[in-house]
Short mmCIF file of C-alpha atoms in Angstrom, two decimals:
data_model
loop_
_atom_site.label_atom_id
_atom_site.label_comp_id
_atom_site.label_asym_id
_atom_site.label_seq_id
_atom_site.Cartn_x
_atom_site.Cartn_y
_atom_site.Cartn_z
CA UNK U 1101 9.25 -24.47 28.88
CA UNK U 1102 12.83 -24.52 27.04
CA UNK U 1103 14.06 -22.00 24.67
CA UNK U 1104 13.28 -24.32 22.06
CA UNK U 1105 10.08 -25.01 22.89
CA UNK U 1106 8.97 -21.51 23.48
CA UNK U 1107 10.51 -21.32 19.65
CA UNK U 1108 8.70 -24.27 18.89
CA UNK U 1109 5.10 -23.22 20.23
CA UNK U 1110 5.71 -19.46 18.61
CA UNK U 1111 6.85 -20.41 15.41
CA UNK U 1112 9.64 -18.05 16.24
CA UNK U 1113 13.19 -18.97 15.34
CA UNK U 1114 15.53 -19.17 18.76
CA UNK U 1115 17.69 -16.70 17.52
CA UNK U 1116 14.98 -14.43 17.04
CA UNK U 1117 13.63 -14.57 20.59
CA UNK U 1118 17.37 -14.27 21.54
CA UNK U 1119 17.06 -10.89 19.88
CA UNK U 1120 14.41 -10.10 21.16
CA UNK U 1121 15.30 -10.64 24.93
CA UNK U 1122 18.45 -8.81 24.11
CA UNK U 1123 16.32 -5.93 22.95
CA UNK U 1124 14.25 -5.81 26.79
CA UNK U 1125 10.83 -6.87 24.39
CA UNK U 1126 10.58 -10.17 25.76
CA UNK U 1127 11.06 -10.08 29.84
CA UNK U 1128 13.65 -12.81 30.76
CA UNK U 1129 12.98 -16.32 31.74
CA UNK U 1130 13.14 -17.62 34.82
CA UNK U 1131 16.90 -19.02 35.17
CA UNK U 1132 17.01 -22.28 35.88
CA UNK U 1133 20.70 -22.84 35.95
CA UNK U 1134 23.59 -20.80 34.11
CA UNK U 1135 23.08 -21.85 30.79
CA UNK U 1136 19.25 -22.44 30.88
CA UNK U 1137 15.96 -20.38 31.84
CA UNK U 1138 12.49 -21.01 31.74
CA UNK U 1139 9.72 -19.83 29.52
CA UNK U 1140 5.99 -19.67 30.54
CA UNK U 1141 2.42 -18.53 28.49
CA UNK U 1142 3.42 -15.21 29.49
CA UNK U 1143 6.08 -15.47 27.52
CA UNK U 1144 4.03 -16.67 24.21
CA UNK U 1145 1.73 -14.11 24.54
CA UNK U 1146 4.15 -11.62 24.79
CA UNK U 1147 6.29 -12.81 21.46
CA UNK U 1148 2.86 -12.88 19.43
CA UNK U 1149 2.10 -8.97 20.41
CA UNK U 1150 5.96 -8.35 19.63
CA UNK U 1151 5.45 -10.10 16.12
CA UNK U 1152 2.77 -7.84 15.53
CA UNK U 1153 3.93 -4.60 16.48
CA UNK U 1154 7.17 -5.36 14.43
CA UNK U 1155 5.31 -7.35 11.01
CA UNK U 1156 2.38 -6.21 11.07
CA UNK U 1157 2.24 -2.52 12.61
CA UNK U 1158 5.99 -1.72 11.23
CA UNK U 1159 6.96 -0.16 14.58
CA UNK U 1160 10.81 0.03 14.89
CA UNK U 1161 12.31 -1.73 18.15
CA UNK U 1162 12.42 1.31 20.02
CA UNK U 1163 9.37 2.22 19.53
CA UNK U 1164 7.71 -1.27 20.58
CA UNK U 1165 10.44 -1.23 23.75
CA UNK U 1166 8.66 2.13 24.59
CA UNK U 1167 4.62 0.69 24.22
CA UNK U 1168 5.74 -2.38 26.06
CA UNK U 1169 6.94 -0.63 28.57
CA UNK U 1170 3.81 0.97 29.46
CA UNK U 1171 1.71 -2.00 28.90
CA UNK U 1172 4.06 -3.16 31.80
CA UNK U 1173 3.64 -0.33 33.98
CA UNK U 1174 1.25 -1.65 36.79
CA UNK U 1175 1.91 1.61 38.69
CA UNK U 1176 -0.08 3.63 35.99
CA UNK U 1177 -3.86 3.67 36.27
CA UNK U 1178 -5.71 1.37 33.64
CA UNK U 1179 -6.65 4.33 31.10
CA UNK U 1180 -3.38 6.18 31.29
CA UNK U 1181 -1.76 2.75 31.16
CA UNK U 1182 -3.72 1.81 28.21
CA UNK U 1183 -3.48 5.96 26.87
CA UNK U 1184 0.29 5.97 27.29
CA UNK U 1185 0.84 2.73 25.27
CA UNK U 1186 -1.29 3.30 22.55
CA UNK U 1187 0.39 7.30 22.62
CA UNK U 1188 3.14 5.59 21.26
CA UNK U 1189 1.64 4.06 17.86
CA UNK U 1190 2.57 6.42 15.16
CA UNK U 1191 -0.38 8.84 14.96
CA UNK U 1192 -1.04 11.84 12.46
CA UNK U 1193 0.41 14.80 11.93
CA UNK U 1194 1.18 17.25 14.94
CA UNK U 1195 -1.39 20.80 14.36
CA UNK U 1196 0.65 23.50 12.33
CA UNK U 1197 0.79 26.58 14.84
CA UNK U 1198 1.86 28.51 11.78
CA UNK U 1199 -1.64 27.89 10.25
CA UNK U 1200 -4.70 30.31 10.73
CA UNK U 1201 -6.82 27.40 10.55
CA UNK U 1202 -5.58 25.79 13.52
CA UNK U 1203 -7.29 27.99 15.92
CA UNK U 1204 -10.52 27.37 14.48
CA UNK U 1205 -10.13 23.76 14.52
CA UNK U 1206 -8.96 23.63 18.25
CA UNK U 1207 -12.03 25.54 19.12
CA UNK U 1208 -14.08 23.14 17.02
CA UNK U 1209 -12.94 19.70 18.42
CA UNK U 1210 -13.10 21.31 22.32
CA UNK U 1211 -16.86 22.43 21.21
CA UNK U 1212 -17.43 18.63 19.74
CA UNK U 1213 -16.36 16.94 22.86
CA UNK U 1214 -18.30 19.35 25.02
CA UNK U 1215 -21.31 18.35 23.20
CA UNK U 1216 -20.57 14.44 23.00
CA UNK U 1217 -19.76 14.75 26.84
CA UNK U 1218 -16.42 13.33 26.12
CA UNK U 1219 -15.26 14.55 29.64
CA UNK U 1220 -11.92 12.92 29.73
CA UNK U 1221 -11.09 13.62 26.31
CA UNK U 1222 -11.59 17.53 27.11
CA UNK U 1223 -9.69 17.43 30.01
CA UNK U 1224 -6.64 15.31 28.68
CA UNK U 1225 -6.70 17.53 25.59
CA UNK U 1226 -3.56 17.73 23.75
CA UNK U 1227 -1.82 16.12 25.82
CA UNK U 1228 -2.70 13.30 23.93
CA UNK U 1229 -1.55 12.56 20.38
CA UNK U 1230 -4.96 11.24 19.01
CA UNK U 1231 -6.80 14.79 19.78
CA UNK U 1232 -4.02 16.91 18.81
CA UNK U 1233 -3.94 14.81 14.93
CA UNK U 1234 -7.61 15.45 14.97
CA UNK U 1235 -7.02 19.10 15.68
CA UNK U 1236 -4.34 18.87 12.64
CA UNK U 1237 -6.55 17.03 10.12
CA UNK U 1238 -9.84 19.55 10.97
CA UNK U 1239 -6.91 22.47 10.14
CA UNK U 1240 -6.37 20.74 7.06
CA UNK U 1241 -9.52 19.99 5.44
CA UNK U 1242 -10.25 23.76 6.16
CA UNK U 1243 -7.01 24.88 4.46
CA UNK U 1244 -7.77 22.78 1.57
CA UNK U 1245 -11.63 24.49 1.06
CA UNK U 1246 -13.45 21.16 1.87
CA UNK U 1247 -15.39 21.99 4.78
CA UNK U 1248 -16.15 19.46 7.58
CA UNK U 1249 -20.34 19.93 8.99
CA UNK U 1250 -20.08 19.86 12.73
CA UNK U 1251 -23.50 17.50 12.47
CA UNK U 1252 -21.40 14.77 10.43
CA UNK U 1253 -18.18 14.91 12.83
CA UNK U 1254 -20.47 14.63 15.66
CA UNK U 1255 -22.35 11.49 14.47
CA UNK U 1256 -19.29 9.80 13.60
CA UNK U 1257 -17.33 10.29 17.08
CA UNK U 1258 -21.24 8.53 18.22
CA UNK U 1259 -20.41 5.42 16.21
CA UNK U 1260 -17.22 5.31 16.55
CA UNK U 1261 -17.94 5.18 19.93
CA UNK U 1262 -20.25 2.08 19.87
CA UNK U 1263 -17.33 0.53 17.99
CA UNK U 1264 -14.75 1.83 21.16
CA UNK U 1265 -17.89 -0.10 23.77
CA UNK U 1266 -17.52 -3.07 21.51
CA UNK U 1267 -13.57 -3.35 21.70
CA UNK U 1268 -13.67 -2.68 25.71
CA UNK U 1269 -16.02 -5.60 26.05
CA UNK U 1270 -13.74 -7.82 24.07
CA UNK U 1271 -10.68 -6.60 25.76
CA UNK U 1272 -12.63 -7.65 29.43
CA UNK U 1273 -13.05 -11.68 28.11
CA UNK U 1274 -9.11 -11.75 28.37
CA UNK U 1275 -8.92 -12.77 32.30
CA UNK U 1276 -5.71 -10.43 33.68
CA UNK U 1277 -5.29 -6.89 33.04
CA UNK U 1278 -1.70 -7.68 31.75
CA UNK U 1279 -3.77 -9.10 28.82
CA UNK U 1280 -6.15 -6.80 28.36
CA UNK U 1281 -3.65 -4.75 27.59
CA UNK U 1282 -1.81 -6.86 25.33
CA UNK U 1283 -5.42 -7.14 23.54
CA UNK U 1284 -5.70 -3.49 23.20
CA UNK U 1285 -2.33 -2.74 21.99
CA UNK U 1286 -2.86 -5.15 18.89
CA UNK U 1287 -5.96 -4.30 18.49
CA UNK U 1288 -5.24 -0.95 17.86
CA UNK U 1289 -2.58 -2.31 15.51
CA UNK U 1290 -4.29 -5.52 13.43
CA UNK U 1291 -7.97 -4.18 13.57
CA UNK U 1292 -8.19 -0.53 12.70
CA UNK U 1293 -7.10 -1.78 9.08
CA UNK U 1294 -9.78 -4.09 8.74
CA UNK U 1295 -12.28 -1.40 10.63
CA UNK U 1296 -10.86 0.76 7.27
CA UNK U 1297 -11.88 -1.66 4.94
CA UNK U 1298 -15.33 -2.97 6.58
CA UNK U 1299 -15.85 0.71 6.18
CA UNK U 1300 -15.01 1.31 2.31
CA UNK U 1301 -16.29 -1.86 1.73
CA UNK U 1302 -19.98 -0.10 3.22
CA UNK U 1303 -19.28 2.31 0.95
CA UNK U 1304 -19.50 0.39 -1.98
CA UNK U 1305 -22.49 -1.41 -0.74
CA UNK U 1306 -24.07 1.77 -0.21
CA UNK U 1307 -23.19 3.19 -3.68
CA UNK U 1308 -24.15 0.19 -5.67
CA UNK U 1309 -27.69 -0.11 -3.26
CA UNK U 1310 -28.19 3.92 -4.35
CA UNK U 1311 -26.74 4.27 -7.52
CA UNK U 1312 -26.63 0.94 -9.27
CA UNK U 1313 -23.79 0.08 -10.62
CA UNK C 317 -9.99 33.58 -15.20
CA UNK C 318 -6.51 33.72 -15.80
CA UNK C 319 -3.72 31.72 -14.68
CA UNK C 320 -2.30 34.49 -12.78
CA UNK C 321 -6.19 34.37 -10.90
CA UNK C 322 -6.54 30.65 -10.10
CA UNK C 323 -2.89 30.65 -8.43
CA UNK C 324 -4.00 33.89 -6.37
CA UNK C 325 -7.28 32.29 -5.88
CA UNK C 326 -5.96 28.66 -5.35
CA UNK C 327 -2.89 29.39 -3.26
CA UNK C 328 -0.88 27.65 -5.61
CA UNK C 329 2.05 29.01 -7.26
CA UNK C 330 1.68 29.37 -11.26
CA UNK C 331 4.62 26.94 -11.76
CA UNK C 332 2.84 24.60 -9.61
CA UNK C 333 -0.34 24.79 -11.48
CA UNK C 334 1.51 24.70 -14.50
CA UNK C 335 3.33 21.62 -13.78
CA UNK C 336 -0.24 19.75 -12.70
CA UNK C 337 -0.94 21.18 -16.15
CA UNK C 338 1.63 18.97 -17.60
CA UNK C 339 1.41 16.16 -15.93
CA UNK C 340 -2.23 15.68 -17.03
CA UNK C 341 -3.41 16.52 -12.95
CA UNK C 342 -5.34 19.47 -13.80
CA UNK C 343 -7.67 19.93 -17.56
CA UNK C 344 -6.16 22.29 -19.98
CA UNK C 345 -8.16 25.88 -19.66
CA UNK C 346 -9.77 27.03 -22.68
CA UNK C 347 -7.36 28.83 -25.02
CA UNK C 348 -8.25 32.16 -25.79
CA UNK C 349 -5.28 33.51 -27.20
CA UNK C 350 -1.58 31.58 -28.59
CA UNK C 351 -0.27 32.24 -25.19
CA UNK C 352 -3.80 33.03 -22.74
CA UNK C 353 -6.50 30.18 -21.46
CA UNK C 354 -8.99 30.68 -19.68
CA UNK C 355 -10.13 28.67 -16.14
CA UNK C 356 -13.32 28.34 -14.19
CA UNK C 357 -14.53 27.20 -10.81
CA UNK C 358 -14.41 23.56 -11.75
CA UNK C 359 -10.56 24.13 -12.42
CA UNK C 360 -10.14 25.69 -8.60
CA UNK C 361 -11.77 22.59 -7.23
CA UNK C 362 -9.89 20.18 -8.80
CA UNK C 363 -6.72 22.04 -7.59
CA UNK C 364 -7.91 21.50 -4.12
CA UNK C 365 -7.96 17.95 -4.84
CA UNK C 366 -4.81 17.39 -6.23
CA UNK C 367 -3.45 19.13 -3.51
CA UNK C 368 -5.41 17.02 -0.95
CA UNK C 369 -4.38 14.07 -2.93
CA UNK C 370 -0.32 14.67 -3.12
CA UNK C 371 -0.06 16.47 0.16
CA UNK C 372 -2.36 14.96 2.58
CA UNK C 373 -2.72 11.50 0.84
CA UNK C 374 1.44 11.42 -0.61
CA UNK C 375 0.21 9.84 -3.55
CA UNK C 376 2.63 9.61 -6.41
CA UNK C 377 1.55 12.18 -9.31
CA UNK C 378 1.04 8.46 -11.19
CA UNK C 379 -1.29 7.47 -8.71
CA UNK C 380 -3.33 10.75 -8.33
CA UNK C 381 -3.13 10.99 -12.50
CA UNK C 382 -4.85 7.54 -12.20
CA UNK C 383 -7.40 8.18 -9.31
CA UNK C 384 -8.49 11.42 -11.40
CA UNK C 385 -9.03 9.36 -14.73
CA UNK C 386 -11.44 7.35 -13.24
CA UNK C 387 -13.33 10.42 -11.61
CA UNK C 388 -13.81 11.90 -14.62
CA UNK C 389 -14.63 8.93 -16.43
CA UNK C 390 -18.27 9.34 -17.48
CA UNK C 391 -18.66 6.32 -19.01
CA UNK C 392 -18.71 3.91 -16.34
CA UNK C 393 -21.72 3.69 -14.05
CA UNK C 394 -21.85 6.05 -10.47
CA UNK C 395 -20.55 3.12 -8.10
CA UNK C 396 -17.88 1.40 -10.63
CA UNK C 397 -16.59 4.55 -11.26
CA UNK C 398 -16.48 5.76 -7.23
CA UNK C 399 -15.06 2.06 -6.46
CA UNK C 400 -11.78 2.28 -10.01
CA UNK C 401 -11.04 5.50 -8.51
CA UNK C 402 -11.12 4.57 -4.99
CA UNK C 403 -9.00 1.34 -5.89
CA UNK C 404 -6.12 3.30 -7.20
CA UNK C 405 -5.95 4.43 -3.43
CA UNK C 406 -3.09 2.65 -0.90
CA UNK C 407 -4.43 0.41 0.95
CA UNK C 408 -3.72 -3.06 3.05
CA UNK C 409 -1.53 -6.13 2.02
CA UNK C 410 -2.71 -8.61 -0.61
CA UNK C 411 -3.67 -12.37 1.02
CA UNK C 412 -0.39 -14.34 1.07
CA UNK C 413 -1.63 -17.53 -1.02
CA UNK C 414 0.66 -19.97 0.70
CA UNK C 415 -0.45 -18.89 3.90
CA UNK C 416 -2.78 -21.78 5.67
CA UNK C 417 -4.89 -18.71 7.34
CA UNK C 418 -5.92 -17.53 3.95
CA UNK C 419 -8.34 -20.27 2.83
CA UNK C 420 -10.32 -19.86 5.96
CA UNK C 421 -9.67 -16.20 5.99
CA UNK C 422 -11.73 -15.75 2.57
CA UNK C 423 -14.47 -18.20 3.81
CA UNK C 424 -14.76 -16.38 6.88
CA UNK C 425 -15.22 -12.68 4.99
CA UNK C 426 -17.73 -14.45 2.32
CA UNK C 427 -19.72 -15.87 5.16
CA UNK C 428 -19.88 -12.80 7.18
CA UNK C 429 -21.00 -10.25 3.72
CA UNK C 430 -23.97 -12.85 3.25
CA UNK C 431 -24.82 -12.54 7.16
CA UNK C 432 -24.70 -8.66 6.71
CA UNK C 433 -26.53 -9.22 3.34
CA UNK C 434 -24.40 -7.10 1.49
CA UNK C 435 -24.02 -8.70 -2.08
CA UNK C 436 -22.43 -6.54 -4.22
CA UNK C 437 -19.59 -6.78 -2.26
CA UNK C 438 -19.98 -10.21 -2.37
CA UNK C 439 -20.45 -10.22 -6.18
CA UNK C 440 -17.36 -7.84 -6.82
CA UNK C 441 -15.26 -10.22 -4.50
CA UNK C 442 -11.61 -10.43 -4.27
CA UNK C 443 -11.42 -8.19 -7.73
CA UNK C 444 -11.65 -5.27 -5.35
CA UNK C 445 -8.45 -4.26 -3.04
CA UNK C 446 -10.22 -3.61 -0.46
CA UNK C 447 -12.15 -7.02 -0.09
CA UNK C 448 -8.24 -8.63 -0.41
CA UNK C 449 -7.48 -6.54 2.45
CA UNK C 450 -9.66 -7.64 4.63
CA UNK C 451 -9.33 -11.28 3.44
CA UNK C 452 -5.22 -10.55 4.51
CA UNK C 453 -5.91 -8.77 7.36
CA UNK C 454 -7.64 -11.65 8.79
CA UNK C 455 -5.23 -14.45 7.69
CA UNK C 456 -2.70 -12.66 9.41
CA UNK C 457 -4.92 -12.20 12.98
CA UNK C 458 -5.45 -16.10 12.62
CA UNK C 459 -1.58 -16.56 12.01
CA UNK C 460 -0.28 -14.43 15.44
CA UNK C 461 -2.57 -16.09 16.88
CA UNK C 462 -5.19 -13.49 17.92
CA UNK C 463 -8.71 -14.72 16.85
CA UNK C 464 -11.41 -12.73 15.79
CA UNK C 465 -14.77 -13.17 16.83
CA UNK C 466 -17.14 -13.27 13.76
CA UNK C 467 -19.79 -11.80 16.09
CA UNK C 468 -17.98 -8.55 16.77
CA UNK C 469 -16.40 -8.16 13.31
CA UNK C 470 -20.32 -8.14 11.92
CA UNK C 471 -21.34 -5.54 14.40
CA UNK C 472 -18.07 -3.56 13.18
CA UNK C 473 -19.35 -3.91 9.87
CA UNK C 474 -22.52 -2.47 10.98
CA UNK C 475 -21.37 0.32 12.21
CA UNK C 476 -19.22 1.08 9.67
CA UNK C 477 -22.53 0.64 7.37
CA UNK C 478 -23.77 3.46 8.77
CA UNK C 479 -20.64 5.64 8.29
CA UNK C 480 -20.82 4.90 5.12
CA UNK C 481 -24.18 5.83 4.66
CA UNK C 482 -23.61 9.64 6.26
CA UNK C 483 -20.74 9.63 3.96
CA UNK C 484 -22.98 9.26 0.87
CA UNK C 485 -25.46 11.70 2.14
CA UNK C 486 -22.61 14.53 2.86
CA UNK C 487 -21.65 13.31 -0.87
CA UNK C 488 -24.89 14.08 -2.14
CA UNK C 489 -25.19 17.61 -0.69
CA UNK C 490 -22.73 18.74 -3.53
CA UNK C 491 -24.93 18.97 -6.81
CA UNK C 492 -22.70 17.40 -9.80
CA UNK C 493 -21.75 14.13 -10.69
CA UNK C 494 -18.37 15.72 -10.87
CA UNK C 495 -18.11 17.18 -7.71
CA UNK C 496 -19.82 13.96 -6.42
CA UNK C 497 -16.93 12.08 -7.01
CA UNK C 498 -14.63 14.74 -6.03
CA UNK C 499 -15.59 14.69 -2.85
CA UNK C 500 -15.88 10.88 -2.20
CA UNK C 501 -12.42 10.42 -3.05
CA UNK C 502 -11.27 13.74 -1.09
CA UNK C 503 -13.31 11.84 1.83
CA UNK C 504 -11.03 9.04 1.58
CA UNK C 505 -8.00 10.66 1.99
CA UNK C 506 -8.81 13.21 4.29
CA UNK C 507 -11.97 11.99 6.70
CA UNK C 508 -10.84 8.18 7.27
CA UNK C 509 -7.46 9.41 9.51
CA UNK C 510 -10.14 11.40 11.12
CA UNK C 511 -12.65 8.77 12.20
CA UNK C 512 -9.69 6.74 13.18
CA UNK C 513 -8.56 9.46 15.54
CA UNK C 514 -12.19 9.86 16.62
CA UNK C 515 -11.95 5.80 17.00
CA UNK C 516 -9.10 6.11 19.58
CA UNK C 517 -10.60 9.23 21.47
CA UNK C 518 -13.47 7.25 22.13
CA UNK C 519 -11.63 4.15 23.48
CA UNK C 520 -9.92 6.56 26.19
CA UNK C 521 -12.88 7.83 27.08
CA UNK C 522 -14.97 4.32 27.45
CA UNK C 523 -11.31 2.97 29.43
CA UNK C 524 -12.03 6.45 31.73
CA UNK C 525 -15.49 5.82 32.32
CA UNK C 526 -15.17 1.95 33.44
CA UNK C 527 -12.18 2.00 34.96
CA UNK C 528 -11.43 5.56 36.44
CA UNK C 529 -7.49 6.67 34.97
#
């Protein structure tokens, strides 16, 4: 398809898309003669993750440039591929070295993955964003006096781990890995809000089934 | 104790304290003298929530001032009381009304709360913040185009059910009202980046085990 029917389709204004393509977040089209190129599904898809990293998840350009680029990288293994993308999301805060409590926490988390069996997560460690802003927020909550039971933390990385099985089966009914990747990358950007509210919406359930109200 | 105690025994400097003082954060101590009041363990926790709340949660003092009012507000009824001061808590957009997802959006969220039978949610509605999330957060799936499947966002909600349900046991461990509420809204702040980091440790390690790295 023409520019202005890929604008058409997206709901995208053609200057938009220009910027985009200027901005290496939308792969060129396929040039069909000096002034025009051509657009395929491929292209769609890819303007609909861009809207959402950019409306919806607030990323700046650079930072979208950077996740796309690894959702592009078909040299990179599937889970590093996927890890390296979503490593770019902004994540929590980085583990205060400074801080007693950090030691304790590190210590804590490697003992929690041990017992979950979490292999890969233990041997990435913090390498990877997600486990070092878990290693920042346990510091935390003990520098603040409210302690976390190991018990709890450990049946909530169980369920949250059903809920990780569920998204991996709905990222495999996309057909190519190209979009499976895609998938993941918004889904780590349009669902964990709603996961958030499903789960203070329990909450309330909960309370008023317990408590009245 | 003395001011001069709770800031030693807090870690928070007296002009600090002082200031939460002021700005209605933190209950008067009991005045023993014209210039002396005295402060008790109740005092020290709620400093460790204020903190938690303007630190870790960057509420505005407004905010937090509101958030307390409702946790000490012994009038209202255990959940109405948990859900006012929960409320007063960021969270997602509001539905966008001339949106075309919306409509559909808010049948799809009442339809899925009577699958999952939860109905005081469903009786509270779109008066809670949380429920007008959701509502939003759908509309604007539907509007880039990536649906959800109503099959998958019920066994999220299950899940999260359950998290919510370990959260109101851990609640339950501490023996006031008080520090009941304390603690639920502490849990808000501080636990949900947690089980969101726990959320995207989990997805690595489900990509690792089906596909290798």
């Amino acid at each position: 398809m023409r520019l202005s029917e890929l604008s058409e389709r997206s709901g995208i204004a053609t200057a938009t898309i220009k910027y985009y393509l200027r901005e290496g977040l939308l792969p060129p089209g396929e040039r069909v003669s000096a002034t025009q190129a051509e657009y395929g599904e491929s292209h769609l898809r890819r303007l609909r993750l861009v809207r959402a990293l950019l409306q919806v998840g607030r990323l700046p350009v650079a930072t979208a440039r950077e996740v796309l680029g690894h959702v592009d990288d078909e040299s990179l293994g599937l889970t590093i591929r996927l890890g390296a993308a979503l490593w770019e999301l902004p994540h929590g805060p980085e583990p205060d070295e400074e801080a007693p409590e950090t030691a304790a926490a590190r210590a804590e988390v490697d003992a929690l993955l041990d017992r979950l069996g979490w292999t890969h997560a233990r041997e990435i460690g913090e390498l990877s964003p997600v486990h070092r802003s878990l290693v920042a927020g346990l510091a935390t909550l003990a520098r603040l006096g409210y302690p976390y039971e190991s018990a709890y933390l450990e049946e909530h990385a169980r369920l949250m781990y059903q809920v990780a099985v569920q998204d991996l089966d709905l990222m495999e009914t996309h057909p190519t890995t190209s979009q499976q990747m895609e998938m993941a990358v918004a889904s780590a950007v349009l669902y964990e809000p709603l996961l958030m509210s499903l789960h203070r919406l329990a909450q309330a359930e909960e309370s008023a089934r317990r408590y009245g109200y």
